[in-house]
CSV table of C-alpha atoms in Angstrom, one decimal:
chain,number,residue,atom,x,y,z
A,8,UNK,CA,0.0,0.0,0.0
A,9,UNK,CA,1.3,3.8,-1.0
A,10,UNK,CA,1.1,5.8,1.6
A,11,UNK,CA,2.0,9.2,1.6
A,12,UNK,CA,3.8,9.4,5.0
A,13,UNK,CA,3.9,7.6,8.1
A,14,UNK,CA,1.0,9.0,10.6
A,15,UNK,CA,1.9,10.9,13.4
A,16,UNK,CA,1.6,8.9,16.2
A,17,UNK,CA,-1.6,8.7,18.0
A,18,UNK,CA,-0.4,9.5,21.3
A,19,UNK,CA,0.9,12.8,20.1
A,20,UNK,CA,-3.1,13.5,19.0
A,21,UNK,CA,-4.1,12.2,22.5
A,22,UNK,CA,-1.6,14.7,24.0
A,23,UNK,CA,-3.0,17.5,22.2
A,24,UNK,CA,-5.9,16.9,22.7
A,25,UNK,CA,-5.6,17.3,26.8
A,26,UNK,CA,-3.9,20.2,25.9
A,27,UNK,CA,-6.1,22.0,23.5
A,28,UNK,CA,-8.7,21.4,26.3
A,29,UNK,CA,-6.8,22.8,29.1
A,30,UNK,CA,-6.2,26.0,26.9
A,31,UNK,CA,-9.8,26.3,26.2
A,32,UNK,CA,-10.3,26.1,29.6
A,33,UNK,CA,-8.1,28.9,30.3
A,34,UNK,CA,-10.0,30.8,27.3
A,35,UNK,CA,-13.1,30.1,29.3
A,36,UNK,CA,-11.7,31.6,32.9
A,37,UNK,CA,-10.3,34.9,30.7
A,38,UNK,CA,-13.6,35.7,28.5
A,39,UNK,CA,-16.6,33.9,30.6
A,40,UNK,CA,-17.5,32.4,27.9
A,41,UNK,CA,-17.2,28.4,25.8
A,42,UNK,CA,-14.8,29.3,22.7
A,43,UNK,CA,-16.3,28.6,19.5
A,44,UNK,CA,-15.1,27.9,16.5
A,45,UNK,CA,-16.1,27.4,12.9
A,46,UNK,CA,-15.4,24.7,10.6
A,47,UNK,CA,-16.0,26.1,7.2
A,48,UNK,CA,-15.3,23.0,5.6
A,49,UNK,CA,-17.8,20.3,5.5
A,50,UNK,CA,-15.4,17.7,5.3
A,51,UNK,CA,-14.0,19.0,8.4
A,52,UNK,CA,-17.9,18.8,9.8
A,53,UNK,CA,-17.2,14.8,8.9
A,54,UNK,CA,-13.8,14.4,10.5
A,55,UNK,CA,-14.3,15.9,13.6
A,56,UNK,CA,-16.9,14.0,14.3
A,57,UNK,CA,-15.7,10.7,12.8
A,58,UNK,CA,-12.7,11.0,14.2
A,59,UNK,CA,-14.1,11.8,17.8
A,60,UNK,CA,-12.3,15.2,18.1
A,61,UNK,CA,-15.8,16.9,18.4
A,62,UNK,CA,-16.7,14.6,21.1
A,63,UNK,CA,-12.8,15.0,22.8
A,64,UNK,CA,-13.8,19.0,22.9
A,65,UNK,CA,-17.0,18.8,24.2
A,66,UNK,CA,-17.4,21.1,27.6
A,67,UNK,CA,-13.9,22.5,26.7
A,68,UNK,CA,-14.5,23.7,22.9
A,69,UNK,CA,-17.8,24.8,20.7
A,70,UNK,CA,-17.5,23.2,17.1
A,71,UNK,CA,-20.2,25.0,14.8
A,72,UNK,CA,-20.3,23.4,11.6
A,73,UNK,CA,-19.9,26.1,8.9
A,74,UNK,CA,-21.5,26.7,5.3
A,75,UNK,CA,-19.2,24.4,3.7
A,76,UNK,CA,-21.3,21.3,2.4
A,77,UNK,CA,-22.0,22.5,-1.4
A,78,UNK,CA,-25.3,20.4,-1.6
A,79,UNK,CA,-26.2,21.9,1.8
A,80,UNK,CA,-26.1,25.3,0.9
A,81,UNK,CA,-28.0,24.9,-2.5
A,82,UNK,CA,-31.5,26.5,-2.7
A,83,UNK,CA,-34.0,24.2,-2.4
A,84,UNK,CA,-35.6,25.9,-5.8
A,85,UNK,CA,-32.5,25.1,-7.5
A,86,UNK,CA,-32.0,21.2,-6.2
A,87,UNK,CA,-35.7,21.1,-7.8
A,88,UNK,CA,-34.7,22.7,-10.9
A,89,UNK,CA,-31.9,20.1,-11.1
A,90,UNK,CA,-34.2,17.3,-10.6
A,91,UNK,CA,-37.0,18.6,-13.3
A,92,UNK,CA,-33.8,18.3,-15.9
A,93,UNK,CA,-33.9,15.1,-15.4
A,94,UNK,CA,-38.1,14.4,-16.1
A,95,UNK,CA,-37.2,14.6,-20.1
A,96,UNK,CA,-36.4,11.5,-21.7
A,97,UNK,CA,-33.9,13.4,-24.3
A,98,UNK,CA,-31.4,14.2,-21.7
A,99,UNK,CA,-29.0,12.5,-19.6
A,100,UNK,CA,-28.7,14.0,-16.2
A,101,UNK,CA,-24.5,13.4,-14.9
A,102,UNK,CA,-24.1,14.2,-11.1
A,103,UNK,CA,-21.8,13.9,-8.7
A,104,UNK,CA,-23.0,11.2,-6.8
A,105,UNK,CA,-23.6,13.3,-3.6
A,106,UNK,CA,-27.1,14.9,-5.2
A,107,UNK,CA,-28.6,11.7,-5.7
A,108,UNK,CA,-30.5,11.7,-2.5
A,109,UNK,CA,-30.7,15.0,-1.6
A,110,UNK,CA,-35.0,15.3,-1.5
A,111,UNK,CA,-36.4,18.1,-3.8
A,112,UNK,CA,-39.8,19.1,-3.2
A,113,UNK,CA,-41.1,16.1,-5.0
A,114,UNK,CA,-38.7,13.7,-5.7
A,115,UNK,CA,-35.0,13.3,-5.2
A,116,UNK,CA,-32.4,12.4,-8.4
A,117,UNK,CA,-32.4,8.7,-7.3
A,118,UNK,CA,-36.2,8.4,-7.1
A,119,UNK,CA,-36.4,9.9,-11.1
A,120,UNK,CA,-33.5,7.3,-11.8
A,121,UNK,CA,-35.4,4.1,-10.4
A,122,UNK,CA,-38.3,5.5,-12.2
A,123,UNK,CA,-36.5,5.2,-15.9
A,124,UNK,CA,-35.0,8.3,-16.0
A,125,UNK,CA,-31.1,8.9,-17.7
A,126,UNK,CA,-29.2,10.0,-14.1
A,127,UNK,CA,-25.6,9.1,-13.9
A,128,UNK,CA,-22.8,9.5,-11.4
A,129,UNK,CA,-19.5,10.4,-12.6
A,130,UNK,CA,-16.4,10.9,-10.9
A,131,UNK,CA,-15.2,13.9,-13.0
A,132,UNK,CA,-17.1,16.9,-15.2
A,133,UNK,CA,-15.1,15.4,-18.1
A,134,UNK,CA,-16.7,12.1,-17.7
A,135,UNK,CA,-19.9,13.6,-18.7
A,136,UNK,CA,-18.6,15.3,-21.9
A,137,UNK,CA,-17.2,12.6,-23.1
A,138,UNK,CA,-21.1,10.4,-22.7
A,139,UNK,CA,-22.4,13.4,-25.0
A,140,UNK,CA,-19.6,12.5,-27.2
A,141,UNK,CA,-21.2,8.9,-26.8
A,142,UNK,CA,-24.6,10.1,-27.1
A,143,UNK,CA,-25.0,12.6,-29.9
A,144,UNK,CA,-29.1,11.9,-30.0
A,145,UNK,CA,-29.3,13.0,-26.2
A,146,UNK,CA,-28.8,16.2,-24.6
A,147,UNK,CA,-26.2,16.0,-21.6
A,148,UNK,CA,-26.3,18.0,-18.5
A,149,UNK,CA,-24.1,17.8,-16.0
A,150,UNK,CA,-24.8,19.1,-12.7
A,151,UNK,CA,-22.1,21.5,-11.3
A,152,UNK,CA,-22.2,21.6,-7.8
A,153,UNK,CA,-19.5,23.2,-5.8
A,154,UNK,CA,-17.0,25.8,-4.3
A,155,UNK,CA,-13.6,26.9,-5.7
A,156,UNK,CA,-12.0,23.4,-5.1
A,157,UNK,CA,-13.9,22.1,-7.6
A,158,UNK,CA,-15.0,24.4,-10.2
A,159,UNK,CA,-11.5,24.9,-12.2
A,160,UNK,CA,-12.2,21.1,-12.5
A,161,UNK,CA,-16.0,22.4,-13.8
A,162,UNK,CA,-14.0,24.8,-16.4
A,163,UNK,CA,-11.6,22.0,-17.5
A,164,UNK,CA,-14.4,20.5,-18.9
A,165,UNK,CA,-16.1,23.6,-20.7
A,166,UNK,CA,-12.7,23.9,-22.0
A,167,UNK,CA,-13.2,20.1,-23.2
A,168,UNK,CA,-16.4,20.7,-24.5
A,169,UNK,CA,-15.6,23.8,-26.5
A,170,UNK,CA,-12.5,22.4,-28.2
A,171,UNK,CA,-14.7,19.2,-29.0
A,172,UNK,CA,-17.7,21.1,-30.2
A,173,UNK,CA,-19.7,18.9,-28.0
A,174,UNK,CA,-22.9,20.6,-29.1
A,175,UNK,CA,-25.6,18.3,-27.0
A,176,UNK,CA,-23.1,19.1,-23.8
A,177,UNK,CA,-24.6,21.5,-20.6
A,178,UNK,CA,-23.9,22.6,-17.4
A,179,UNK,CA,-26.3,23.4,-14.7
A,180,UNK,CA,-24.0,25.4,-12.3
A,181,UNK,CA,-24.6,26.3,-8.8
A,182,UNK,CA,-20.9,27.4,-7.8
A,183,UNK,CA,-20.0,28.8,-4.8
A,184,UNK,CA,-17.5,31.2,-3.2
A,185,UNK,CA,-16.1,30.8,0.2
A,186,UNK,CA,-15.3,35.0,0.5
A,187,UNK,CA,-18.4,36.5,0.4
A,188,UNK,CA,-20.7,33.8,2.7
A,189,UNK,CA,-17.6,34.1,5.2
A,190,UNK,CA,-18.5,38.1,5.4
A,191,UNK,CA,-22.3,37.2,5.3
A,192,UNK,CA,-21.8,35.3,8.4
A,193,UNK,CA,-19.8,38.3,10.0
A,194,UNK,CA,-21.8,41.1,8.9
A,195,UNK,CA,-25.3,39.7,8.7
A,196,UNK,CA,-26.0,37.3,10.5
A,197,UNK,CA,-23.9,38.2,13.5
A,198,UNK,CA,-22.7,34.8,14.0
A,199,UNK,CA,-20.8,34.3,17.3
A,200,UNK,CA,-17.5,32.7,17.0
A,201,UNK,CA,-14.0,33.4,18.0
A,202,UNK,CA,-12.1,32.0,14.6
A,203,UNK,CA,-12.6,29.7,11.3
A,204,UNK,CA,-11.0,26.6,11.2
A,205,UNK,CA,-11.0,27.5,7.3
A,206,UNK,CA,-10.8,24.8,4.9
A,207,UNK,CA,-7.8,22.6,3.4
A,208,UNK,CA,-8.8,21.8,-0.3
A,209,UNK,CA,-10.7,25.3,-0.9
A,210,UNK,CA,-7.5,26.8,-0.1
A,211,UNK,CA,-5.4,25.0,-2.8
A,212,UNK,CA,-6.9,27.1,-5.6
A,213,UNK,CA,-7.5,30.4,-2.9
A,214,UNK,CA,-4.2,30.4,-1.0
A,215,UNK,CA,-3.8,31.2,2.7
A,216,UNK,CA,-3.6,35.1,1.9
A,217,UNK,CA,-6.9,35.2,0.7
A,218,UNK,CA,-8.3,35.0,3.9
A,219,UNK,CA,-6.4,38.0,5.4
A,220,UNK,CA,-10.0,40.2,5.2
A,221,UNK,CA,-11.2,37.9,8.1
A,222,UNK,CA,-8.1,39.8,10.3
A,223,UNK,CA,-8.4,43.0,8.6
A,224,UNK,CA,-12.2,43.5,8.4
A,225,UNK,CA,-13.1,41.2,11.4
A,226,UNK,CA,-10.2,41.1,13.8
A,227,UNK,CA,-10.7,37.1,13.9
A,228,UNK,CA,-8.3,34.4,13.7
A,229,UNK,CA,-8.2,31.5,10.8
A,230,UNK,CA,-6.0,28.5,10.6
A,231,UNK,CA,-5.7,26.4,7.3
A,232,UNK,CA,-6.4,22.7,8.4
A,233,UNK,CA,-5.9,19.2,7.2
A,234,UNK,CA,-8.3,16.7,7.8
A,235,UNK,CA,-6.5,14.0,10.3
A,236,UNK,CA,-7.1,14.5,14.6
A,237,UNK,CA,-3.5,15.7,14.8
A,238,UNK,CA,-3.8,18.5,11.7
A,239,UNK,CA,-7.8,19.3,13.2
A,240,UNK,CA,-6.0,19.6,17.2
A,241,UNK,CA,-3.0,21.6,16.4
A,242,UNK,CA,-5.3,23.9,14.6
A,243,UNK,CA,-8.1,24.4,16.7
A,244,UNK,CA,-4.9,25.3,19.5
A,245,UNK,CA,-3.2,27.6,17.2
A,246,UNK,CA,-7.1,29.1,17.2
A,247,UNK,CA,-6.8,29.1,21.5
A,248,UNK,CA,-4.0,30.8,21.4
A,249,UNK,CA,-4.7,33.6,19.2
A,250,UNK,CA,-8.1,34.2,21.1
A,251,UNK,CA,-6.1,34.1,24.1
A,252,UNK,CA,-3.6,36.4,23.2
A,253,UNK,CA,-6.3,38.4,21.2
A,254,UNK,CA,-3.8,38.5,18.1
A,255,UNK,CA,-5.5,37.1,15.5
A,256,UNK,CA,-3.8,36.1,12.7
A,257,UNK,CA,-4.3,33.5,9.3
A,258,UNK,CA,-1.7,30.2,9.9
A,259,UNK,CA,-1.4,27.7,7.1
A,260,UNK,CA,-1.3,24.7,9.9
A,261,UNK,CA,-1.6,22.6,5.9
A,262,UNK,CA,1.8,23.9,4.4
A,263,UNK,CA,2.6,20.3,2.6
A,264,UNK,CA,-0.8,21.3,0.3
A,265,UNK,CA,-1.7,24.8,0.6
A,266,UNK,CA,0.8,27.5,-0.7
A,267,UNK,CA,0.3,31.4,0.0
A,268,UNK,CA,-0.9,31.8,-3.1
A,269,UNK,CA,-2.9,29.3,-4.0
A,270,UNK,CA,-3.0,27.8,-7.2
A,271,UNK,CA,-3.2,30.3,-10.1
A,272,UNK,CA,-3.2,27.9,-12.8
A,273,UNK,CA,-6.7,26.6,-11.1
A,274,UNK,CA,-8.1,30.4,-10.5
A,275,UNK,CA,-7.0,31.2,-14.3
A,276,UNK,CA,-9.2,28.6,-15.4
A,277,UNK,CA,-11.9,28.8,-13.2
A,278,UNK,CA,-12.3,33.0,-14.3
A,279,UNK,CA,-11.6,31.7,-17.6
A,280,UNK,CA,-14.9,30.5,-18.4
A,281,UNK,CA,-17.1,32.0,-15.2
A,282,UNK,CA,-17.8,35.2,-14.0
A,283,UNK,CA,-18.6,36.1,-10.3
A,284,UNK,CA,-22.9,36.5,-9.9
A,285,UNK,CA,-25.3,37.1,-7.3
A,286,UNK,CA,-26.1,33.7,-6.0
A,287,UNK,CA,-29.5,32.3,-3.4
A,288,UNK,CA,-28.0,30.2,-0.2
A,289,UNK,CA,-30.0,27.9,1.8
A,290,UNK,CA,-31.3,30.0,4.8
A,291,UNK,CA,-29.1,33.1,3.4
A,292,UNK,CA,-31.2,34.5,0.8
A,293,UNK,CA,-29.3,35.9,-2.3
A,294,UNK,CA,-26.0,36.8,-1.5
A,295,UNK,CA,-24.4,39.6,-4.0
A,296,UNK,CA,-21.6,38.2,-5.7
A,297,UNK,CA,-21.4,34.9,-4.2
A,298,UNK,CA,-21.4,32.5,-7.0
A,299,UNK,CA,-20.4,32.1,-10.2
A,300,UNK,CA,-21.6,31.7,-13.6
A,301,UNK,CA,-20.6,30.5,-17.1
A,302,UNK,CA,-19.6,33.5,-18.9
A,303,UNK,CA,-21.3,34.8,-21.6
A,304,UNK,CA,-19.4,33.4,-24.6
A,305,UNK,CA,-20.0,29.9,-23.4
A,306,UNK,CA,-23.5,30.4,-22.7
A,307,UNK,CA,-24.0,27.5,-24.9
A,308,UNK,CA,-22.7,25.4,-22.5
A,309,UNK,CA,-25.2,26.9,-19.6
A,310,UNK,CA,-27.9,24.7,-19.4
A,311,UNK,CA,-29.9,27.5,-17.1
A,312,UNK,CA,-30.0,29.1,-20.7
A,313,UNK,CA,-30.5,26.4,-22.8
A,314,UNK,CA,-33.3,24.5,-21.4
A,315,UNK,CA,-36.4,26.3,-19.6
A,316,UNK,CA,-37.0,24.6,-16.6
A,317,UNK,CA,-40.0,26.4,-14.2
A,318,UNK,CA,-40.4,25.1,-10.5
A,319,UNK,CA,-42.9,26.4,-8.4
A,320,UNK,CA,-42.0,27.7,-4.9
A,321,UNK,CA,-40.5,25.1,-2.7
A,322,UNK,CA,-42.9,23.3,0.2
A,323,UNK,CA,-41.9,24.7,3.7
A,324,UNK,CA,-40.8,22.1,5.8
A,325,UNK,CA,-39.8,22.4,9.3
A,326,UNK,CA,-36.1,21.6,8.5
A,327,UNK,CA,-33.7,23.8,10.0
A,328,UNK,CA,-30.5,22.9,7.3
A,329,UNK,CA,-30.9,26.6,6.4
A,330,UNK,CA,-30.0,27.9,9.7
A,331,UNK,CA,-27.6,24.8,10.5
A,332,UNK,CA,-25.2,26.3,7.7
A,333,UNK,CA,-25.3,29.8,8.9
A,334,UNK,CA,-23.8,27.8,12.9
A,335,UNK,CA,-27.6,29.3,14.2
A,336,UNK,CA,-28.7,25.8,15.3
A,337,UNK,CA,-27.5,22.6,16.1
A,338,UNK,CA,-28.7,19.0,14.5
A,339,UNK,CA,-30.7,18.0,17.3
A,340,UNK,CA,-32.0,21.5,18.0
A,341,UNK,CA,-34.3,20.6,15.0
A,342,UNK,CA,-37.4,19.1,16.1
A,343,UNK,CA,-37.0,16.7,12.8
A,344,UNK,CA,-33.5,15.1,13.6
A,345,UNK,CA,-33.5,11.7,14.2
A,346,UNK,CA,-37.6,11.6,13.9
A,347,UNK,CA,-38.8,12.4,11.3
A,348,UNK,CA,-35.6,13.1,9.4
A,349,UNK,CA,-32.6,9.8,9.5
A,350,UNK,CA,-30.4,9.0,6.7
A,351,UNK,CA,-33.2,6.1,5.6
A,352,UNK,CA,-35.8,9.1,5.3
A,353,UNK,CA,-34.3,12.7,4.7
A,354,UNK,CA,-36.0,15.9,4.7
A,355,UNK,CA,-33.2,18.3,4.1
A,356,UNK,CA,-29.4,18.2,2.5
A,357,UNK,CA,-27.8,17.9,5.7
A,358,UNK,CA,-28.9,14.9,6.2
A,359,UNK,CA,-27.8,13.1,3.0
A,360,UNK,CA,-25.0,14.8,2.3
A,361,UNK,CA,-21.4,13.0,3.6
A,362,UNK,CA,-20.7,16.3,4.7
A,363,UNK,CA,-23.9,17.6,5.8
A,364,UNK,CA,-23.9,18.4,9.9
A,365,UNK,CA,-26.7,16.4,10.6
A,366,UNK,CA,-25.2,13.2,8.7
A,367,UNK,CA,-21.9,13.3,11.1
A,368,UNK,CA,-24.3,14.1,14.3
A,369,UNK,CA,-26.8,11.2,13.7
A,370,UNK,CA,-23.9,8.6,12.3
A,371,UNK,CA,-21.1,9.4,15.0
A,372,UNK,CA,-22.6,12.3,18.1
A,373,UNK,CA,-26.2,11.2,18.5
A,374,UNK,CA,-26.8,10.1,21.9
A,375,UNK,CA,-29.4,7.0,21.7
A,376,UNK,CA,-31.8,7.0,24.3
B,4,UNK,CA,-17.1,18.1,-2.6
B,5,UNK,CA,-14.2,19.2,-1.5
B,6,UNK,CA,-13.0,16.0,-1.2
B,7,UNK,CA,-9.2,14.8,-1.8
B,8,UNK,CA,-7.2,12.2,-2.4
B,9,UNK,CA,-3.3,11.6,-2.5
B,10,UNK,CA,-2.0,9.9,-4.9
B,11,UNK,CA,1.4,8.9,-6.3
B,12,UNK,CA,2.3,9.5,-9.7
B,13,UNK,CA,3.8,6.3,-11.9
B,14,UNK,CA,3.8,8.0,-15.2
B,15,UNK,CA,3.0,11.3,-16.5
B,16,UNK,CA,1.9,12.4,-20.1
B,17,UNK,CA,0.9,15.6,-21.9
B,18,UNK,CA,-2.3,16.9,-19.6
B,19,UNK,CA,-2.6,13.6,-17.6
B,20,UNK,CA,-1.3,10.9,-15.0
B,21,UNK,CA,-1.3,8.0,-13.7
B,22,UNK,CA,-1.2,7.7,-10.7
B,23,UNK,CA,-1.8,5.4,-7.5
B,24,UNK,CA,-4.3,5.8,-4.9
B,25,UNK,CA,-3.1,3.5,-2.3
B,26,UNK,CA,-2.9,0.5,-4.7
B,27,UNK,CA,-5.4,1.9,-7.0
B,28,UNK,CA,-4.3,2.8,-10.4
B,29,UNK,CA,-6.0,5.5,-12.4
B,30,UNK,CA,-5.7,8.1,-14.7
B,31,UNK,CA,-6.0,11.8,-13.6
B,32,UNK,CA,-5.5,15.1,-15.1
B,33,UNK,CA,-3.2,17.6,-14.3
B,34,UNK,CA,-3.8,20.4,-16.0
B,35,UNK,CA,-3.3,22.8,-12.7
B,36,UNK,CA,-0.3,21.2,-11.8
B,37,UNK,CA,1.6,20.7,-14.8
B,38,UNK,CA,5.2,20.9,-13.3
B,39,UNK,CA,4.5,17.8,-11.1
B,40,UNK,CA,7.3,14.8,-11.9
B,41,UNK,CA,7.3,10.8,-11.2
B,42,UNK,CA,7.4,9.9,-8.1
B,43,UNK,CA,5.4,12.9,-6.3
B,44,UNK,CA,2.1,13.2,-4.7
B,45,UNK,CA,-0.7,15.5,-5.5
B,46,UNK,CA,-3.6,15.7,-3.9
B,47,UNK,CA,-7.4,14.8,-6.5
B,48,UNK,CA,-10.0,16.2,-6.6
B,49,UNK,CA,-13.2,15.2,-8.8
B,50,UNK,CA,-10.4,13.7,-11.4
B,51,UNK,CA,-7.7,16.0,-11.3
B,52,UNK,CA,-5.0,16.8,-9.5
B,53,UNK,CA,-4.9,20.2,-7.6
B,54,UNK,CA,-1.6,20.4,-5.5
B,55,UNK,CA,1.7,18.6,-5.4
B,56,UNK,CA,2.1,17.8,-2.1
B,57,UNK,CA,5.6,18.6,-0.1
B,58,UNK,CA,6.7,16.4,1.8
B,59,UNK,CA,9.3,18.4,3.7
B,60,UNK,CA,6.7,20.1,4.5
B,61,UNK,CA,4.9,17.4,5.1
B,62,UNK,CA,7.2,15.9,7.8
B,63,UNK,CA,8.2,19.7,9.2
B,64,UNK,CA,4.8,19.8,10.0
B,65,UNK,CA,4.5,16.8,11.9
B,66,UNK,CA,7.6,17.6,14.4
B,67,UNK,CA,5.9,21.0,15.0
B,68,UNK,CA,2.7,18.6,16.4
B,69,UNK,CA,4.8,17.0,18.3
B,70,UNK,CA,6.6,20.0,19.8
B,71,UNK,CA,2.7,21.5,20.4
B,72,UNK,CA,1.7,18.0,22.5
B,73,UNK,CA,4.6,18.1,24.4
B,74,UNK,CA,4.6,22.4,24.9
B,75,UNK,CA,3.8,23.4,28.3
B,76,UNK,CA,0.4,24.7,29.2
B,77,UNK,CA,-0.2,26.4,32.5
């Protein structure tokens, strides 16, 4: 088996641990209050839990999971729209597979696939361009769902697409920016928290500087983490210390991935082929500038423009995903969590989603009585 | 979403690599990280690779851990 360097030793994680806690502690005597902190990342969400870190911290350290599950944060009228490409027998829906079961207001992706419908999971974009190159008779949309980590990948296959002339390709994008629904947070919704434990692959194509607004604007503290208990710990007590010291500061605590700067290859391509527009977030409303769209010399490509697909206002629900992603309310603060709601039965994203909050509270925090 | 994987490279062409995924063999682009040789790590996303992953770094990183578990806290 390749592996790409021997773990660090699980003692030195149980050591930190015990230390992160008795520095939260001190936080605690100094400001009165639990420190909190956000993970932005929703795989972070699944690996603190997982991982038992979030359970380690408990009484010492406040975990609020963060905006950072991409199917999480998509408007409910959009994961319909997506879903209502795939009614038409002339196209073949591509997804990545963590839409299948998110529920629209009807239907989920997976219900319209056992009923006959064209839905396929692929791995990458270009996957789906090259089963329009297969299926010149169908229309092909792929489903592009995601923040910066993934949408250079997104552009690569535009860029696929248009060299091809893949005429009978699409994208349905709902892309994401990590900047502005950080400031939303701040400014908006008034979300209390002492720093970001900001996100490891986002911060490939960003780079740690792009985070220096949270310091500058803010006055709060971000490390960069990796995703194992040791890269989670000595993040989350770089975070301590800053609060305690009231310095804050951004530390790349994920130097063997993430450089200052990013990757500008990735950000080339990504502006390449999208431009920044105002985008609707689960329990945020529209957020100005937020997302991104396909520019308009490849609106050939955008599959918003090409097909006409009309949803009616989304059922209310008494799911609370949309304030779980804004770190307003715990999973089993909603009154559907672990009732009404389970992985077998979802009502909302966070649920389904492998990095949804509520998936790593029922699967790994839920207390069974 | 965000998810990634690292993998080795075996063999690198024009815009693509293959690589191993702890004893998986597949072929990834690497379009974003073009300078990558044989023989290093980058870390996939959603089929291609995003950043080369340094492993001074890498172990540098792990001795500062350490150092952290073992620092004194009052």
């Amino acid at each position: 088996m390749q592996t790409l360097f021997e773990p660090a030793d699980p003692q030195v994680a149980k050591e930190l641990a015990e230390k992160v806690n008795r520095l939260a502690d001190r936080c605690r005597e100094k400001t009165g209050e639990l420190p909190a902190f956000m993970e932005v990342c929703g795989s972070h969400t699944m690996a603190l839990a997982r991982t038992g870190v979030k359970l380690i911290l408990k009484g010492h350290v406040r975990m609020i999971s963060g905006p950072g599950c991409p199917v999480c944060v998509t408007d409910q009228k959009q994961i319909d729209a997506m879903i209502e490409l795939a009614e038409s027998e002339e196209r073949i829906v591509c997804t990545f597979g963590d839409m299948m079961r998110v529920p629209g207001s009807k239907r989920s992706l997976l219900s319209a696939k056992t009923e006959g419908r064209d839905v396929r999971i692929v791995y990458s974009p270009l996957d789906a361009v090259r089963i329009a190159e297969e299926n010149p008779d169908k229309e092909v949309v792929f489903l592009g769902v995601g923040f910066e980590t993934t949408v250079p990948v997104l552009a690569a296959a535009l860029q696929l697409a248009n060299e091809k002339q893949v005429a009978n390709f699409s994208m349905w994008t709902q892309a994401k920016l990590v900047q502005p629904v950080l400031r939303t947070l701040l400014s908006v919704k008034k979300v209390k928290i002492n720093g970001f434990l900001l996100p490891g692959h986002v911060s490939i194509v960003l780079g740690a500087k792009a985070y220096q607004f949270l310091v500058d604007d803010y006055r709060m503290p971000g490390v960069i983490s990796g995703f194992e208990p040791v890269e989670m710990l000595s993040a989350i007590y770089q975070l301590l210390q800053m609060t305690l010291e009231g310095r804050p500061a951004i530390l790349n605590n994920y130097k063997s991935v993430v450089r200052t700067d990013g990757n500008e290859a990735a950000r080339n391509m990504m502006f390449r082929y999208f431009e920044p527009a105002d985008a609707a977030w689960r329990g945020m409303g529209i957020i100005p500038q937020s997302g991104l769209a396909i520019r308009r010399e490849y609106s050939r490509f955008d599959a918003k423009k090409k097909f006409h697909i009309h949803v009616g206002q989304p059922k209310k629900t008494r799911c609370r995903c949309g304030d779980m992603i804004c770190g307003l309310a715990a999973p089993d603060e909603c009154i559907l969590f672990g009732k009404a709601c389970t992985p077998l039965h979802p009502v909302g994203p966070c649920m389904v989603s492998t990095e949804g909050s509520c998936a790593a509270h029922y699967a790994y925090l839920r207390e069974e009585g | 979403m965000c998810v990634g994987v690292p993998a080795k490279v075996i063999k690198k062409k024009d815009y693509t690599a293959l690589v191993d995924v702890m004893g998986t063999r597949m072929e990834v682009g690497i379009l974003f990280v073009p300078e990558v040789q044989t023989g290093e790590y980058v870390i996939v996303h959603a089929g291609q690779g995003m950043s080369i992953v340094d492993r001074d770094f890498a172990r540098a990183s792990i001795n500062e851990w350490e150092k952290m578990a073992h620092a004194n806290v009052i």
